[in-house]
Short mmCIF file of C-alpha atoms and ligand atoms in Angstrom, two decimals:
data_model
loop_
_atom_site.label_atom_id
_atom_site.label_comp_id
_atom_site.label_asym_id
_atom_site.label_seq_id
_atom_site.Cartn_x
_atom_site.Cartn_y
_atom_site.Cartn_z
CA MET A 1 61.04 141.63 101.06
CA TYR A 2 64.46 139.42 100.76
CA LYS A 3 66.30 140.23 97.67
CA ILE A 4 68.32 137.22 97.02
CA ALA A 5 71.15 136.83 94.44
CA VAL A 6 71.63 133.55 92.97
CA ILE A 7 74.69 132.18 91.16
CA PRO A 8 74.39 128.60 89.79
CA GLY A 9 77.68 128.11 88.65
CA ASP A 10 79.41 125.28 87.03
CA GLY A 11 78.77 121.49 86.85
CA THR A 12 76.11 120.26 89.27
CA GLY A 13 75.79 123.86 90.73
CA PRO A 14 72.51 124.69 89.03
CA GLU A 15 70.73 121.05 89.94
CA GLN A 16 71.57 121.48 93.58
CA ILE A 17 70.47 125.24 93.57
CA ARG A 18 67.02 124.26 91.40
CA GLU A 19 66.39 122.24 94.64
CA GLY A 20 67.40 124.53 97.03
CA LEU A 21 65.07 127.44 95.50
CA LYS A 22 62.07 124.89 95.47
CA VAL A 23 62.70 124.19 99.17
CA LEU A 24 63.00 128.24 99.62
CA GLU A 25 59.52 128.34 97.83
CA ALA A 26 57.92 125.92 99.95
CA VAL A 27 59.02 127.26 103.45
CA SER A 28 58.49 131.13 102.16
CA GLU A 29 55.02 129.87 101.53
CA LYS A 30 54.50 128.40 105.15
CA PHE A 31 56.03 131.41 106.91
CA LYS A 32 54.88 134.21 104.75
CA ILE A 33 58.51 135.23 103.76
CA ASN A 34 58.84 137.59 100.96
CA PHE A 35 61.43 137.01 98.68
CA GLU A 36 62.94 137.83 95.23
CA THR A 37 65.71 136.35 93.15
CA VAL A 38 67.86 137.38 90.64
CA THR A 39 70.14 135.29 88.81
CA TYR A 40 73.59 135.62 87.85
CA ASP A 41 75.34 133.60 85.29
CA LEU A 42 78.89 133.51 86.69
CA GLY A 43 81.26 130.42 85.98
CA GLY A 44 83.44 128.41 83.66
CA GLU A 45 80.74 128.59 80.77
CA ARG A 46 80.70 132.28 80.74
CA TYR A 47 84.25 132.78 81.45
CA LEU A 48 84.87 130.39 77.79
CA ARG A 49 82.21 132.29 76.38
CA SER A 50 83.06 135.95 77.25
CA GLY A 51 86.53 135.34 78.63
CA GLU A 52 84.66 137.49 81.86
CA ALA A 53 84.79 135.97 85.23
CA LEU A 54 83.39 138.51 87.20
CA PRO A 55 83.02 142.23 86.08
CA ASP A 56 83.20 144.69 88.70
CA SER A 57 79.75 146.08 87.93
CA VAL A 58 78.48 142.86 88.89
CA ILE A 59 80.13 143.24 92.54
CA ASP A 60 78.57 146.40 92.81
CA GLU A 61 75.28 145.06 91.95
CA LEU A 62 75.82 142.17 94.65
CA LYS A 63 76.09 144.48 97.21
CA GLY A 64 72.57 145.71 96.93
CA PHE A 65 71.30 141.94 98.21
CA ASN A 66 70.44 140.60 101.29
CA ALA A 67 71.86 137.65 100.31
CA MET A 68 73.73 135.36 97.95
CA TYR A 69 73.20 131.67 97.24
CA LEU A 70 75.91 129.91 95.04
CA GLY A 71 75.96 126.46 93.75
CA ALA A 72 79.50 125.92 92.77
CA ILE A 73 82.27 127.34 90.30
CA GLY A 74 84.83 124.89 88.71
CA HIS A 75 85.43 123.94 85.28
CA PRO A 76 87.20 121.03 83.70
CA GLU A 77 88.25 123.25 80.61
CA VAL A 78 89.41 126.41 82.67
CA LYS A 79 92.83 125.94 83.93
CA PRO A 80 92.74 125.71 88.07
CA GLY A 81 93.22 128.73 89.80
CA ILE A 82 91.31 131.29 87.24
CA LEU A 83 87.92 130.79 88.66
CA GLU A 84 89.14 130.32 91.83
CA LYS A 85 90.54 133.39 92.07
CA GLY A 86 88.74 135.31 89.69
CA ILE A 87 84.88 134.50 90.94
CA LEU A 88 84.84 132.88 94.49
CA LEU A 89 87.98 134.78 95.85
CA LYS A 90 87.04 137.84 94.38
CA LEU A 91 83.55 137.64 95.62
CA ARG A 92 84.53 136.85 99.30
CA PHE A 93 87.45 139.81 99.42
CA GLU A 94 85.34 142.17 97.38
CA LEU A 95 82.42 141.80 99.40
CA ASP A 96 84.61 141.73 102.46
CA GLN A 97 82.69 138.14 103.72
CA TYR A 98 85.29 138.16 106.23
CA ILE A 99 83.72 134.73 107.99
CA ASN A 100 83.73 131.32 106.42
CA LEU A 101 81.48 129.37 108.97
CA ARG A 102 81.12 125.68 108.49
CA PRO A 103 79.03 123.54 110.49
CA VAL A 104 80.50 119.96 111.29
CA LYS A 105 77.14 118.21 112.52
CA LEU A 106 76.27 114.72 112.01
CA TYR A 107 72.77 114.07 111.14
CA PRO A 108 70.73 111.02 112.97
CA GLY A 109 70.38 108.44 109.98
CA VAL A 110 73.89 109.56 108.23
CA GLU A 111 77.11 107.45 108.43
CA THR A 112 80.27 108.56 109.47
CA PRO A 113 83.43 106.60 108.77
CA ILE A 114 84.44 107.14 112.47
CA LYS A 115 83.61 104.28 114.32
CA GLU A 116 81.45 104.18 117.65
CA LYS A 117 80.72 107.65 117.32
CA GLY A 118 77.07 109.01 116.66
CA PRO A 119 75.35 112.46 116.41
CA GLU A 120 75.70 113.09 120.16
CA ASP A 121 79.63 113.14 119.64
CA ILE A 122 79.69 115.23 116.15
CA ASP A 123 78.42 118.82 116.73
CA PHE A 124 81.10 121.36 116.00
CA ILE A 125 81.30 124.59 113.80
CA VAL A 126 84.72 126.09 112.58
CA VAL A 127 84.86 129.58 111.96
CA ARG A 128 87.39 130.17 109.52
CA GLU A 129 88.90 133.42 108.33
CA ASN A 130 88.09 134.13 105.23
CA THR A 131 89.91 137.40 103.66
CA GLU A 132 93.62 136.90 104.66
CA GLY A 133 96.40 134.31 105.62
CA LEU A 134 97.72 132.54 102.27
CA TYR A 135 94.55 133.29 100.12
CA ALA A 136 95.82 137.14 100.50
CA GLY A 137 97.54 136.27 97.00
CA ALA A 138 100.87 138.14 98.49
CA GLY A 139 104.39 136.68 96.91
CA GLY A 140 105.45 136.10 93.82
CA PHE A 141 108.29 134.49 91.54
CA LEU A 142 111.77 135.83 90.86
CA LYS A 143 113.43 133.92 87.96
CA LYS A 144 110.24 131.86 86.49
CA GLY A 145 111.09 129.10 84.55
CA THR A 146 114.62 128.88 85.16
CA SER A 147 116.97 126.81 87.44
CA ASP A 148 116.88 129.27 89.90
CA GLU A 149 113.33 130.09 90.47
CA VAL A 150 112.29 131.46 93.46
CA ALA A 151 108.50 131.17 94.04
CA ILE A 152 107.30 132.88 98.12
CA GLN A 153 103.98 132.97 99.05
CA GLU A 154 103.34 135.10 102.18
CA SER A 155 100.53 134.80 104.93
CA ILE A 156 99.09 138.04 105.69
CA ASN A 157 97.65 138.57 109.12
CA THR A 158 96.52 141.88 110.14
CA ARG A 159 95.25 142.66 113.71
CA LYS A 160 92.26 144.01 112.29
CA GLY A 161 91.16 140.88 110.48
CA VAL A 162 91.88 138.67 113.01
CA ASP A 163 90.15 140.40 115.95
CA ARG A 164 87.09 140.72 114.12
CA CYS A 165 87.15 136.84 113.32
CA LEU A 166 87.72 135.79 116.64
CA ARG A 167 85.10 138.34 118.17
CA TYR A 168 82.62 136.71 116.20
CA ALA A 169 84.24 132.75 117.06
CA PHE A 170 83.46 134.13 120.71
CA ASP A 171 80.01 135.86 119.91
CA TYR A 172 78.77 133.04 117.93
CA CYS A 173 79.85 130.46 120.92
CA GLU A 174 77.46 132.53 123.35
CA LYS A 175 74.98 132.01 121.00
CA ARG A 176 75.37 128.38 120.11
CA LYS A 177 75.07 127.82 124.09
CA TYR A 178 76.79 124.51 123.81
CA LYS A 179 80.17 123.62 125.19
CA LYS A 180 80.88 127.38 125.94
CA THR A 181 84.46 126.36 124.53
CA VAL A 182 86.21 128.06 121.35
CA THR A 183 89.14 126.30 120.58
CA LEU A 184 92.05 128.01 118.47
CA CYS A 185 93.81 126.11 115.96
CA GLY A 186 96.99 127.13 114.57
CA LYS A 187 100.87 126.00 114.57
CA THR A 188 102.68 128.29 116.98
CA ASN A 189 105.31 125.85 117.29
CA VAL A 190 106.50 126.69 113.67
CA LEU A 191 104.71 129.87 112.37
CA THR A 192 105.92 131.76 115.12
CA TYR A 193 105.02 135.06 113.52
CA ALA A 194 101.45 134.56 112.21
CA PHE A 195 100.45 132.57 114.93
CA ASP A 196 101.98 134.51 117.73
CA LEU A 197 99.61 137.22 116.35
CA TRP A 198 96.64 134.73 116.53
CA GLU A 199 97.30 133.71 120.12
CA ARG A 200 97.75 136.96 121.78
CA ALA A 201 94.65 138.22 120.26
CA PHE A 202 93.09 134.92 121.07
CA TYR A 203 93.84 135.57 124.84
CA GLU A 204 93.11 139.14 124.66
CA ILE A 205 90.04 139.30 123.35
CA ALA A 206 88.99 136.11 125.39
CA GLN A 207 89.14 138.35 128.49
CA GLU A 208 85.97 139.74 127.15
CA TYR A 209 84.15 136.69 127.44
CA PRO A 210 84.78 135.57 131.13
CA ASN A 211 82.44 132.35 130.50
CA ILE A 212 83.96 131.19 127.40
CA LYS A 213 86.29 128.37 127.99
CA THR A 214 89.37 128.34 125.85
CA GLU A 215 91.78 126.09 124.03
CA TYR A 216 94.46 125.91 122.00
CA ALA A 217 95.62 123.10 119.46
CA HIS A 218 97.90 122.40 116.62
CA VAL A 219 96.74 122.25 113.09
CA ASP A 220 97.75 118.77 112.68
CA ALA A 221 96.65 117.60 116.25
CA ILE A 222 93.39 118.82 115.57
CA CYS A 223 93.16 116.76 112.23
CA MET A 224 94.01 113.88 115.26
CA TRP A 225 91.42 114.93 117.63
CA MET A 226 88.53 115.57 115.29
CA ILE A 227 88.72 111.92 114.26
CA LYS A 228 89.57 110.70 117.73
CA ASN A 229 87.70 112.65 119.94
CA PRO A 230 85.26 115.03 118.04
CA GLU A 231 82.88 115.52 121.17
CA TRP A 232 85.66 117.76 122.50
CA PHE A 233 84.70 120.59 120.22
CA ASP A 234 82.32 123.43 119.92
CA VAL A 235 83.69 126.11 118.21
CA ILE A 236 86.96 126.16 116.54
CA VAL A 237 88.45 129.44 115.16
CA THR A 238 91.31 129.29 112.58
CA ASP A 239 93.37 131.10 109.55
CA ASN A 240 91.92 130.89 105.76
CA MET A 241 94.32 127.97 104.56
CA PHE A 242 94.10 125.54 107.76
CA GLY A 243 90.26 126.32 108.14
CA ASP A 244 90.07 125.17 104.30
CA ILE A 245 91.98 121.93 105.27
CA ILE A 246 90.26 121.34 108.45
CA THR A 247 86.71 121.73 107.02
CA ASP A 248 87.15 119.10 104.10
CA LEU A 249 87.99 116.58 106.85
CA GLY A 250 84.89 117.96 108.83
CA ALA A 251 82.69 117.36 105.86
CA MET A 252 83.67 113.52 106.04
CA VAL A 253 83.48 113.38 109.51
CA GLN A 254 79.60 114.65 108.91
CA GLY A 255 78.99 112.09 106.25
CA GLY A 256 80.28 113.66 102.96
CA MET A 257 80.13 116.78 100.94
CA GLY A 258 76.48 115.60 100.42
CA ILE A 259 75.51 117.30 103.44
CA ALA A 260 78.13 119.88 104.17
CA ALA A 261 77.25 123.48 103.55
CA GLY A 262 79.11 126.93 104.58
CA GLY A 263 78.29 130.06 104.87
CA ASN A 264 80.70 133.38 103.70
CA ILE A 265 79.35 135.98 106.02
CA ASN A 266 80.11 139.73 106.31
CA PRO A 267 77.89 140.72 109.20
CA GLU A 268 77.56 144.38 108.24
CA GLY A 269 76.96 143.61 104.69
CA VAL A 270 75.70 140.70 102.07
CA SER A 271 76.78 136.95 103.07
CA MET A 272 77.08 134.33 100.48
CA PHE A 273 76.05 130.73 101.20
CA GLU A 274 77.00 127.61 99.48
CA PRO A 275 77.66 123.64 99.42
CA ILE A 276 81.04 123.64 100.12
CA GLY A 277 81.54 120.57 97.67
CA GLY A 278 82.84 121.48 94.12
CA SER A 279 81.22 121.25 91.12
CA ALA A 280 81.31 117.83 90.24
CA PRO A 281 81.46 118.06 86.97
CA LYS A 282 81.46 113.93 86.30
CA TYR A 283 77.52 113.97 88.01
CA ALA A 284 76.41 117.26 86.11
CA GLY A 285 72.92 117.09 84.42
CA LYS A 286 72.10 113.57 85.55
CA ASN A 287 69.63 114.22 88.54
CA ILE A 288 71.89 112.16 90.90
CA ILE A 289 73.81 114.68 92.80
CA ASN A 290 72.69 115.30 96.63
CA PRO A 291 70.77 118.30 97.20
CA LEU A 292 70.95 118.54 100.86
CA ALA A 293 74.22 120.58 100.76
CA ALA A 294 72.64 123.12 99.14
CA ILE A 295 69.47 122.86 101.11
CA ASN A 296 71.40 122.95 104.44
CA ALA A 297 73.16 126.31 102.72
CA LEU A 298 69.69 127.86 102.51
CA SER A 299 68.91 127.13 106.18
CA MET A 300 72.05 128.74 106.98
CA MET A 301 71.21 131.85 105.01
CA LEU A 302 67.62 131.97 106.53
CA GLU A 303 69.26 131.92 109.86
CA THR A 304 71.83 134.79 109.25
CA LEU A 305 68.44 136.71 107.87
CA GLY A 306 67.10 136.11 110.95
CA GLU A 307 64.45 133.40 109.82
CA TYR A 308 65.09 131.49 112.37
CA ARG A 309 61.67 128.79 112.47
CA ALA A 310 62.26 128.45 108.72
CA ALA A 311 65.95 127.62 109.19
CA LYS A 312 65.10 125.48 111.59
CA GLU A 313 62.52 123.62 109.88
CA ILE A 314 64.79 122.89 107.00
CA GLU A 315 67.40 121.72 109.12
CA GLN A 316 64.76 119.32 110.69
CA SER A 317 63.17 118.25 107.21
CA VAL A 318 66.63 117.64 105.89
CA VAL A 319 67.46 114.98 109.05
CA GLN A 320 64.04 113.52 108.27
CA VAL A 321 64.66 112.84 104.85
CA CYS A 322 68.40 111.47 106.38
CA VAL A 323 66.50 108.98 108.84
CA ASN A 324 63.78 107.43 106.50
CA ASN A 325 64.68 108.18 102.88
CA LEU A 326 68.37 108.05 101.98
CA LYS A 327 70.24 104.96 101.23
CA SER A 328 73.67 107.00 100.93
CA LEU A 329 74.36 110.60 100.88
CA SER A 330 76.92 110.05 97.99
CA ALA A 331 75.59 110.99 94.33
CA GLY A 332 74.24 107.98 92.51
CA ALA A 333 74.14 106.15 95.65
CA MET A 334 70.83 108.11 97.41
CA GLY A 335 68.23 105.83 95.97
CA HIS A 336 66.58 108.64 94.96
CA THR A 337 67.21 111.36 92.31
CA THR A 338 68.21 114.82 92.98
CA SER A 339 64.45 116.14 92.51
CA GLU A 340 63.26 113.18 94.51
CA VAL A 341 65.51 114.45 97.54
CA GLY A 342 63.95 118.15 97.08
CA ASP A 343 60.61 117.34 96.92
CA LEU A 344 61.00 114.39 100.09
CA VAL A 345 62.55 117.59 101.81
CA ILE A 346 59.33 119.97 101.42
CA LYS A 347 56.78 117.24 102.00
CA TYR A 348 58.91 117.17 105.67
CA LEU A 349 58.33 120.79 105.61
CA GLN A 350 54.81 120.62 105.00
CA ASP A 351 53.74 118.23 107.72
CA LEU A 352 56.02 119.84 110.42
C1 LIG B 401 86.19 126.03 99.72
C2 LIG B 401 87.11 126.02 98.23
C3 LIG B 401 88.04 127.13 97.95
C4 LIG B 401 89.15 127.45 99.01
C5 LIG B 401 88.76 127.07 96.49
C6 LIG B 401 87.64 126.59 95.55
C7 LIG B 401 89.26 128.44 96.14
O1 LIG B 401 88.20 124.78 98.40
O2 LIG B 401 85.42 126.62 99.33
O3 LIG B 401 87.07 125.61 100.72
O4 LIG B 401 89.81 127.11 99.41
O5 LIG B 401 88.46 128.14 99.94
MN1 LIG B 402 87.94 123.83 100.34
#
């Protein structure tokens, strides 16, 4: 019996999660998977109502689940930073979800903005460090609000944090059985402390994986190569900030936020799966948001739980919907409503 914590969140989050849960229901029936869900009301609405973002008691409860399923966090009436830090980053940090795993895979039937590249060229995965770097919150102000103001934001990179992230990337690459290549994405020519550590750790750990090739690319160059030669990549490993940036680029390469999913993973604890797009409040409540990203996140959740067939069949069904049914992946332009897309995934799932 899997216990799954569901956080529908803000904006279009709940509509996306609703479709994901429909698919979970269908796949569980097909593969005789037992699960129960507990829904947590976290997000901008609750914050505005009660002043509470994420109580510590909730964090403790969440530790007792097998996985978490998150819609989106973000509210137009809440000042930027409060919900991001107070909910999303707090969850990642407190639950030590030290990997942010983001596949960049172009499905058949999906249009990429890159001319002359197809599904055979675009299939890689980014392993983003998820608890350190610039996100750690180190730094501060001096003389704030004056003309002498100083703002410092420091990137924290611990040997332990870097090592465990790199090891995860190499292990993942081994399991993925694709190009057997891990590319470190950094900026060793300028960030000569942080990425010096990353680079040394990278080549040291690589010795433990003699059959995996290593590559290195600066973050700016990788933005270029992701567009020019996406077929070069298999597993890209990088720090928190660079990972955040290149995975938005990756999402566009694979067809947009309508399809891009990710997992915040603690291999020894509870992991959280989410569509990587935001709460998109302007589309909320209209039944027009694309739920495929959330459904892909569900597939990643099942894979992480070890339900490989269920995960695979969800992905295959999503591909069928892309090939046969959707006019576009964008909200409002799919040619189907949010709930119809969920129904279509279930139909293919049952036919497989
Ligand atoms: C993401 C988001 C978050 C991040 C924000 C909302 C804090 O952009 O999941 O990529 O920067 O990690
Ligand atoms: Mn981001």
